[in-house]
Amino acid sequence: MISASADLHRQLDDLHVEPEYERRLRVLLEHCRRNLPSVDERLIRRAFKVAYWAHRNDRRASGELYISHPLEVALIAARDIRADDVTVAAALLHDTVEDTDLSLTLLQSEFGETVAQITDGVTKIGSVFENRALGQAENVRKLMLSMASDVRVILVKFADRLHNMRTLGSLKREKQVRIATETHDLFAPLAHRFGLHEVKSELEDLSLKYLEPEAFQQIAQGLNTKRRQRERFIKEFIEPVRAELEDAGFDFEIYGRPKSIYSIYGKMRKQGLELDEIYDLFAIRVILNAEGKQGREDCWRAYSVLTALYPPIAARFRDFISVPKSNGYQSLHTTVIGPKGRPVEIQIRTAEMHEIAERGVAAHWKYKETPGGNGSAGRAPQDVSAGAGDTRLDDMYAWVRDLLENPRPDDAGEFVREFQLNLYDEEIYVFTPNGDLMTLPRGATPVDFAFQVHTEVGFHCIGAKVDGKMVPLSYALQSGDQVEILTSKKQTPNPDWISFVVTHKASSRIRHWINERRRKAVKHGRQLLDKKLKRAKLALDEQQINKAAAGLKYSTARQLFFEIGTGLFDPSDFVAHVRGRQPVEDEAPAPKPGESPALLEVDEMANIARESAREQGRTALVIDGERHTDLAIGYATCCTPVPGDSVFGFLSKTGTVKIHRKDCRNAPNLLLRQAERVIPVEWARQKDVQFVASLRLVGEDRVGIVSDITTVISKSLKTNIRSITVGSEDGMFEGAITLYVSDLKQLRRIMKRLERLDGIYGVYRSEE
Ligand code: MN
């Protein structure tokens, strides 16, 4: 990777450009000077040189030097699309970042932000479309537009595609079909929308050549064998017209123009005709050099001259001058009976009208190509007008056409700024793993995506991959991302998600879930309180409870139940309050919101046990991992506590004290039902003893993940693993590990290290 300017400049100084390519560069510059509003020749020469150097070792499938491709693409941008010099420079460089060892940073420092951005945009679009079968053409088109921050990205893409289509012959059949289909479905209609009539027409002909090779060859050959005959006929037709028009003093051009193979093919298919049966394989055009009112009158005068020579077919006459088409197209159309009694199509218009028709200021963009319309064919795109209702899109097409038609040579800076494409600041287009496109609002996250796929997927989403890599659930998706959601049956929505989701669907489903959970917490809190009151032998009616809740500064009793249910409020304090006493002093640290409701129950029961222990004149049990006093100690396998964990002891029927974590799933059951067997315990300061802890890991199922995990645990942390079990499903990995640690601190360190491993989504203490 070349990333230093100095290195590059040294390389460029020694660069020898073959004369053939020097010549082609001169041709390119000539077209630039002729067609573009302003030309920074130094920029284009430098872009050429860098591209030449970057591709110096590359060849195309056809065998020629690779540089001929970017050169041709730049030529199309300058000659056929007539964008601007920045576009031409970007066209020369468009394949360098993707295919060579030139870095984007270097491109930035050599050519500035704009050229680098356009090149980068072309590369990104290329990688999204690579090897993907495209459906939903209208959405794909939007995706492409939304990925381009600058409309010149699209213009380079058109030029790139046109040249690739011209040279498609060197590729394998399978690739030809894929690229030609994409061209037909996506690029040709898009070029049409941008008013790039000639580019569109050539793209259509070339896609037909590869999609329907036999039909294409048959028509091409048919046209070819009769070319002489046709040219003779056209000449014979034109000569008297030319003489008459010259006599009448017109400044004009007249010529016969063959129709595109694609449109002839369409006509054959649509009308079930053979090539021989189609008369209008060409049309005669009369272009008058006159403007305004004079121009319009001239069109009519020319029409009279023509129809005096050849009788018109009245039914075929169309006056698009008095009544222009909705897209602004103006012309007189007629069909006359020519030599040998053959019908000949004529179009008469001024040069100005012609310019609009060909490269269209307002051209074509609202013109719906109905199946019966001119230019449609067997494979005609079904969706040319699909975006007709999208005024934003239509406005943009019109705006781009206007830019291309009316460049502002006096203010190149303004011209460049106007190319900034920010129409798509509201939507993004992302792919599902199946390659389907999904539209989401900008800022949407994997959680929004998951709920869009299905509510259940949203509820259980635990992680997400974008283009195969794990991303946080709060990641802002980008157009073109391929998103895969990882789910786990154990996962439930996290209320934090509300803070970053942007779709209504996701936020309403999460809120609903939170409300549901709240309802359950309220119910649970109420039950806990009732039990507590019963044990305290307090009989309170609703009114008294409400009053007590108000006395505790709760706005409603429901709020109180909720806090009890979630463990935020200790029901013993409620009892104390009712009895008019100070709340029971609690040595346990204040529980944090969100902690298991069992925790307070545990503390409360521990208090009871502590009181009874005090009464019996015994101190709380201190555990040191060994036999202690007259009681045997064991560690509960359900929660595998380690020193540092908040714990309690539970006297088993065999006389052993089992140590549980206070947040053990079994704790509420043990503490509520069999409070008399709970023994308050504390950890001794012990370092040499090893404890068993269990962890659960979730992540992506990738090669080598198990060995990475065991390496972290046994090598870097010098800890022994007792067991490890791994399951995987749908590319998702779940592992259960039991290992030896000396205390909670060490366990947390291990968990941190594991979390940092590539592809690990989460590491949890096992709770059951
Ligand atoms: Mn290319």
XYZ file of N, CA and C in Angstrom, residues 519-667:
447
model
N -46.547 -4.151 34.376
C -47.787 -4.693 34.916
C -47.485 -5.915 35.797
N -46.570 -6.764 35.303
C -46.209 -7.962 36.059
C -45.486 -7.596 37.350
N -44.627 -6.583 37.280
C -43.882 -6.155 38.463
C -44.844 -5.623 39.525
N -45.848 -4.870 39.055
C -46.847 -4.328 39.978
C -47.567 -5.471 40.674
N -47.941 -6.470 39.880
C -48.667 -7.612 40.428
C -47.796 -8.380 41.435
N -46.551 -8.579 41.039
C -45.607 -9.291 41.888
C -45.372 -8.511 43.190
N -45.219 -7.196 43.065
C -44.995 -6.336 44.231
C -46.150 -6.414 45.200
N -47.344 -6.429 44.623
C -48.545 -6.517 45.447
C -48.562 -7.830 46.239
N -48.181 -8.906 45.568
C -48.151 -10.215 46.234
C -47.124 -10.235 47.361
N -45.945 -9.681 47.075
C -44.894 -9.637 48.099
C -45.357 -8.852 49.320
N -46.023 -7.748 49.042
C -46.494 -6.895 50.143
C -47.549 -7.628 50.972
N -48.461 -8.293 50.255
C -49.513 -9.033 50.962
C -48.918 -10.089 51.883
N -47.925 -10.815 51.366
C -47.282 -11.849 52.180
C -46.649 -11.241 53.418
N -45.943 -10.125 53.156
C -45.254 -9.440 54.248
C -46.241 -8.982 55.327
N -47.349 -8.422 54.867
C -48.365 -7.927 55.809
C -48.946 -9.086 56.612
N -49.153 -10.187 55.902
C -49.736 -11.353 56.556
C -48.804 -11.868 57.651
N -47.510 -11.921 57.293
C -46.541 -12.402 58.262
C -46.454 -11.447 59.453
N -46.619 -10.166 59.163
C -46.554 -9.166 60.231
C -47.889 -9.062 60.972
N -48.831 -9.884 60.509
C -50.168 -9.910 61.110
C -50.810 -8.534 61.080
N -50.671 -7.897 59.930
C -51.302 -6.598 59.718
C -52.414 -6.769 58.700
N -53.619 -6.373 59.047
C -54.717 -6.445 58.087
C -55.060 -5.035 57.649
N -54.648 -4.690 56.440
C -54.916 -3.348 55.932
C -55.866 -3.426 54.746
N -56.846 -2.521 54.693
C -57.685 -2.491 53.483
C -57.036 -1.563 52.451
N -57.653 -1.518 51.252
C -57.052 -0.747 50.157
C -56.804 0.703 50.547
N -57.804 1.255 51.235
C -57.701 2.666 51.599
C -56.490 2.919 52.496
N -56.294 2.017 53.445
C -55.164 2.174 54.363
C -53.834 2.026 53.636
N -53.813 1.085 52.676
C -52.589 0.903 51.884
C -52.295 2.169 51.071
N -53.367 2.704 50.425
C -53.207 3.932 49.653
C -52.671 5.054 50.523
N -53.206 5.138 51.714
C -52.824 6.214 52.625
C -51.346 6.070 53.025
N -50.976 4.813 53.337
C -49.586 4.561 53.727
C -48.635 4.865 52.570
N -49.090 4.475 51.333
C -48.257 4.744 50.147
C -48.058 6.248 49.998
N -49.168 6.997 50.192
C -49.079 8.459 50.091
C -48.132 8.992 51.153
N -48.212 8.401 52.351
C -47.324 8.817 53.433
C -45.860 8.571 53.103
N -45.603 7.551 52.249
C -44.231 7.253 51.830
C -43.860 8.036 50.565
N -44.699 9.022 50.240
C -44.459 9.920 49.100
C -44.592 9.229 47.738
N -45.409 8.195 47.696
C -45.712 7.593 46.391
C -46.971 8.238 45.837
N -46.972 8.558 44.571
C -48.139 9.206 43.981
C -49.315 8.242 43.927
N -49.036 6.973 43.686
C -50.103 5.978 43.705
C -49.598 4.718 44.404
N -50.538 3.916 44.858
C -50.162 2.645 45.466
C -49.514 1.751 44.412
N -49.985 1.902 43.180
C -49.445 1.129 42.069
C -47.935 1.354 41.924
N -47.532 2.608 42.067
C -46.117 2.946 41.987
C -45.334 2.243 43.104
N -45.941 2.193 44.257
C -45.312 1.487 45.388
C -45.153 -0.002 45.084
N -46.228 -0.613 44.574
C -46.171 -2.049 44.239
C -45.072 -2.300 43.220
N -45.003 -1.388 42.239
C -44.005 -1.537 41.187
C -42.599 -1.534 41.788
N -42.353 -0.616 42.718
C -41.010 -0.531 43.295
C -40.693 -1.732 44.180
N -41.723 -2.249 44.834
C -41.504 -3.475 45.602
C -41.216 -4.629 44.653
N -42.034 -4.688 43.586
C -41.908 -5.776 42.604
C -40.553 -5.792 41.923
N -39.968 -4.616 41.719
C -38.665 -4.578 41.054
C -37.519 -4.522 42.064
N -37.860 -4.581 43.352
C -36.801 -4.608 44.347
C -36.272 -3.249 44.743
N -36.936 -2.200 44.277
C -36.466 -0.862 44.618
C -36.884 -0.464 46.033
N -37.932 -1.074 46.507
C -38.415 -0.718 47.841
C -38.646 -1.980 48.660
N -38.213 -1.911 49.901
C -38.286 -3.066 50.786
C -39.633 -3.083 51.509
N -40.428 -4.140 51.350
C -41.739 -4.148 52.005
C -41.640 -4.075 53.533
N -40.474 -4.460 54.109
C -40.354 -4.337 55.574
C -40.434 -2.876 55.997
N -39.903 -2.008 55.099
C -39.984 -0.588 55.416
C -41.430 -0.115 55.436
N -42.222 -0.752 54.594
C -43.644 -0.426 54.574
C -44.276 -0.799 55.905
N -43.954 -2.012 56.381
C -44.485 -2.481 57.656
C -44.052 -1.538 58.777
N -42.774 -1.186 58.736
C -42.237 -0.291 59.757
C -42.969 1.043 59.739
N -43.215 1.523 58.517
C -43.901 2.792 58.370
C -45.301 2.723 58.969
N -45.994 1.627 58.658
C -47.358 1.468 59.154
C -47.369 1.391 60.675
N -46.374 0.723 61.222
C -46.311 0.584 62.681
C -45.785 1.855 63.347
N -45.432 2.814 62.509
C -44.970 4.080 63.043
C -43.562 4.032 63.594
N -42.801 3.016 63.116
C -41.428 2.902 63.590
C -40.466 3.390 62.512
N -39.224 3.581 62.873
C -38.185 3.864 61.881
C -37.957 2.604 61.059
N -37.578 2.773 59.801
C -37.298 1.590 58.988
C -36.180 0.766 59.607
N -36.281 -0.530 59.405
C -35.264 -1.439 59.914
C -33.919 -1.088 59.276
N -32.885 -1.019 60.081
C -31.574 -0.696 59.515
C -31.044 -1.878 58.726
N -30.559 -1.573 57.589
C -30.145 -2.637 56.687
C -28.670 -2.472 56.374
N -27.898 -3.505 56.696
C -26.456 -3.379 56.497
C -26.040 -3.610 55.055
N -26.937 -4.274 54.341
C -26.592 -4.552 52.939
C -26.561 -3.245 52.147
N -25.696 -3.179 51.142
C -25.658 -1.959 50.332
C -26.995 -1.736 49.639
N -27.320 -0.462 49.419
C -28.591 -0.149 48.766
C -28.642 -0.797 47.386
N -29.733 -1.488 47.103
C -29.813 -2.157 45.797
C -29.918 -1.131 44.685
N -29.310 -1.478 43.572
C -29.411 -0.593 42.412
C -30.676 -0.938 41.648
N -31.253 0.067 40.977
C -32.455 -0.222 40.186
C -32.125 -1.299 39.168
N -33.086 -2.158 38.943
C -32.869 -3.182 37.929
C -32.303 -4.462 38.508
N -31.887 -4.422 39.758
C -31.373 -5.650 40.361
C -32.528 -6.592 40.648
N -32.182 -7.827 40.740
C -33.213 -8.838 40.903
C -34.088 -8.532 42.128
N -35.391 -8.684 41.978
C -36.280 -8.438 43.115
C -35.954 -9.364 44.274
N -35.327 -10.471 43.974
C -34.999 -11.423 45.030
C -34.004 -10.831 46.011
N -33.235 -9.872 45.534
C -32.145 -9.367 46.352
C -32.628 -8.805 47.686
N -33.655 -7.993 47.604
C -34.147 -7.381 48.835
C -34.750 -8.428 49.745
N -35.440 -9.356 49.131
C -35.990 -10.436 49.922
C -34.860 -11.156 50.657
N -33.787 -11.374 49.945
C -32.653 -12.072 50.527
C -32.120 -11.283 51.704
N -31.918 -9.977 51.465
C -31.382 -9.149 52.541
C -32.314 -9.154 53.754
N -33.568 -9.079 53.420
C -34.552 -9.031 54.492
C -34.512 -10.321 55.314
N -34.470 -11.447 54.577
C -34.437 -12.732 55.268
C -33.113 -12.895 56.015
N -32.066 -12.368 55.407
C -30.771 -12.437 56.073
C -30.828 -11.683 57.392
N -31.557 -10.566 57.382
C -31.719 -9.814 58.631
C -32.385 -10.652 59.701
N -33.421 -11.317 59.250
C -34.135 -12.173 60.203
C -33.198 -13.231 60.766
N -32.458 -13.848 59.842
C -31.534 -14.895 60.277
C -30.482 -14.334 61.217
N -30.004 -13.115 60.849
C -28.972 -12.489 61.665
C -29.508 -12.231 63.078
N -30.749 -11.743 63.121
C -31.359 -11.484 64.421
C -31.433 -12.757 65.244
N -31.867 -13.846 64.563
C -32.029 -15.086 65.320
C -30.670 -15.627 65.743
N -29.666 -15.412 64.901
C -28.315 -15.853 65.248
C -27.818 -15.087 66.481
N -28.114 -13.764 66.480
C -27.699 -12.940 67.595
C -28.354 -13.431 68.887
N -29.660 -13.719 68.716
C -30.400 -14.212 69.883
C -29.765 -15.470 70.445
N -29.290 -16.292 69.514
C -28.712 -17.559 69.975
C -27.260 -17.384 70.395
N -26.789 -16.136 70.346
C -25.433 -15.874 70.804
C -24.373 -16.373 69.846
N -24.720 -16.487 68.568
C -23.736 -16.985 67.606
C -23.388 -15.880 66.624
N -22.188 -15.813 66.195
C -21.825 -14.837 65.185
C -22.098 -15.417 63.801
N -22.146 -14.513 62.859
C -22.377 -14.969 61.492
C -21.229 -15.852 61.042
N -21.533 -16.771 60.205
C -20.556 -17.726 59.698
C -19.563 -17.028 58.775
N -18.291 -17.277 59.020
C -17.280 -16.745 58.109
C -16.743 -17.897 57.273
N -16.823 -17.724 55.993
C -16.416 -18.835 55.135
C -14.979 -18.631 54.697
N -14.203 -19.647 54.734
C -12.850 -19.514 54.227
C -12.546 -20.584 53.196
N -13.608 -21.230 52.773
C -13.408 -22.220 51.737
C -13.062 -23.593 52.291
N -12.861 -23.659 53.545
C -12.518 -24.937 54.170
C -13.603 -25.279 55.183
N -13.422 -26.385 55.822
C -14.320 -26.695 56.932
C -14.254 -25.577 57.946
N -15.364 -25.208 58.487
C -15.349 -24.137 59.464
C -16.292 -24.467 60.605
N -15.906 -24.089 61.781
C -16.630 -24.442 63.002
C -17.080 -25.890 62.913
N -18.275 -26.103 63.270
C -18.731 -27.492 63.235
C -19.573 -27.786 62.015
N -19.614 -26.787 61.076
C -20.468 -26.980 59.904
C -19.650 -27.210 58.652
N -20.110 -28.123 57.847
C -19.466 -28.307 56.544
C -20.018 -27.280 55.573
N -19.136 -26.783 54.733
C -19.567 -25.771 53.781
C -19.446 -26.313 52.362
N -20.478 -25.998 51.580
C -20.417 -26.382 50.153
C -20.864 -25.205 49.302
N -20.497 -25.269 48.058
C -20.858 -24.163 47.176
C -21.938 -24.602 46.200
N -22.978 -23.818 46.144
C -24.118 -24.202 45.316
C -23.720 -24.262 43.843
N -24.121 -25.337 43.206
C -23.754 -25.486 41.803
C -24.682 -24.674 40.889
N -25.814 -24.245 41.448
C -26.741 -23.485 40.619
C -26.190 -22.110 40.273
N -25.440 -21.499 41.197
C -24.984 -20.136 40.949
C -23.482 -19.959 41.104
N -22.794 -21.024 41.526
C -21.334 -21.014 41.661
C -20.754 -19.692 42.170
N -20.984 -19.399 43.454
C -20.477 -18.132 43.998
C -18.958 -18.147 44.146
N -18.386 -16.973 44.055
C -16.947 -16.835 44.301
C -16.771 -15.703 45.310
N -15.645 -15.668 46.039
C -15.434 -14.619 47.034
C -15.616 -13.237 46.415
N -16.387 -12.413 47.102
C -16.704 -11.089 46.552
C -18.172 -11.004 46.199
N -18.757 -12.152 45.792
C -20.188 -12.179 45.517
C -20.960 -11.954 46.811
N -22.110 -11.320 46.699
C -23.028 -11.215 47.819
C -23.671 -12.577 48.008
N -23.552 -13.146 49.196
C -24.003 -14.535 49.372
C -24.825 -14.731 50.645
N -25.468 -15.859 50.703
C -26.093 -16.298 51.939
C -25.881 -17.804 52.053
N -26.005 -18.296 53.299
C -25.864 -19.724 53.496
C -27.229 -20.369 53.670
N -27.313 -21.586 53.207
C -28.570 -22.305 53.363
C -28.255 -23.679 53.948
N -28.835 -23.905 55.106
C -28.543 -25.154 55.801
C -29.319 -26.296 55.165
N -28.562 -27.236 54.572
C -29.254 -28.335 53.899
C -29.651 -29.397 54.926
N -30.493 -30.311 54.479
C -30.994 -31.331 55.394
C -29.882 -32.253 55.857
N -28.791 -32.306 55.116
C -27.672 -33.163 55.497
C -26.741 -32.474 56.491
N -27.067 -31.205 56.794
C -26.240 -30.503 57.769
C -25.118 -29.687 57.162
N -25.067 -29.610 55.830
C -24.051 -28.794 55.176
C -24.631 -27.416 54.911
N -23.804 -26.373 55.012
C -24.259 -25.038 54.629
C -23.869 -24.810 53.171
N -24.912 -24.677 52.344
C -24.650 -24.418 50.921
C -24.608 -22.903 50.716
N -23.559 -22.434 50.080
C -23.436 -21.002 49.834
C -24.025 -20.655 48.459
N -25.011 -19.741 48.486
C -25.632 -19.274 47.233
C -25.344 -17.803 47.033
N -25.333 -17.378 45.774
C -25.310 -15.950 45.501
C -26.682 -15.383 45.825
N -26.708 -14.129 46.299
C -28.003 -13.533 46.626
C -28.857 -13.339 45.376
N -28.191 -13.246 44.204
C -28.986 -13.108 42.986
C -29.196 -14.445 42.284
N -28.989 -15.552 43.044
C -29.255 -16.871 42.494
C -30.745 -17.014 42.199
N -31.045 -17.727 41.126
C -32.453 -17.897 40.755
C -33.256 -18.632 41.833
N -32.542 -19.453 42.600
C -33.243 -20.228 43.631
C -33.438 -19.456 44.926
N -32.760 -18.320 45.033
C -32.767 -17.591 46.304
C -34.171 -17.244 46.798
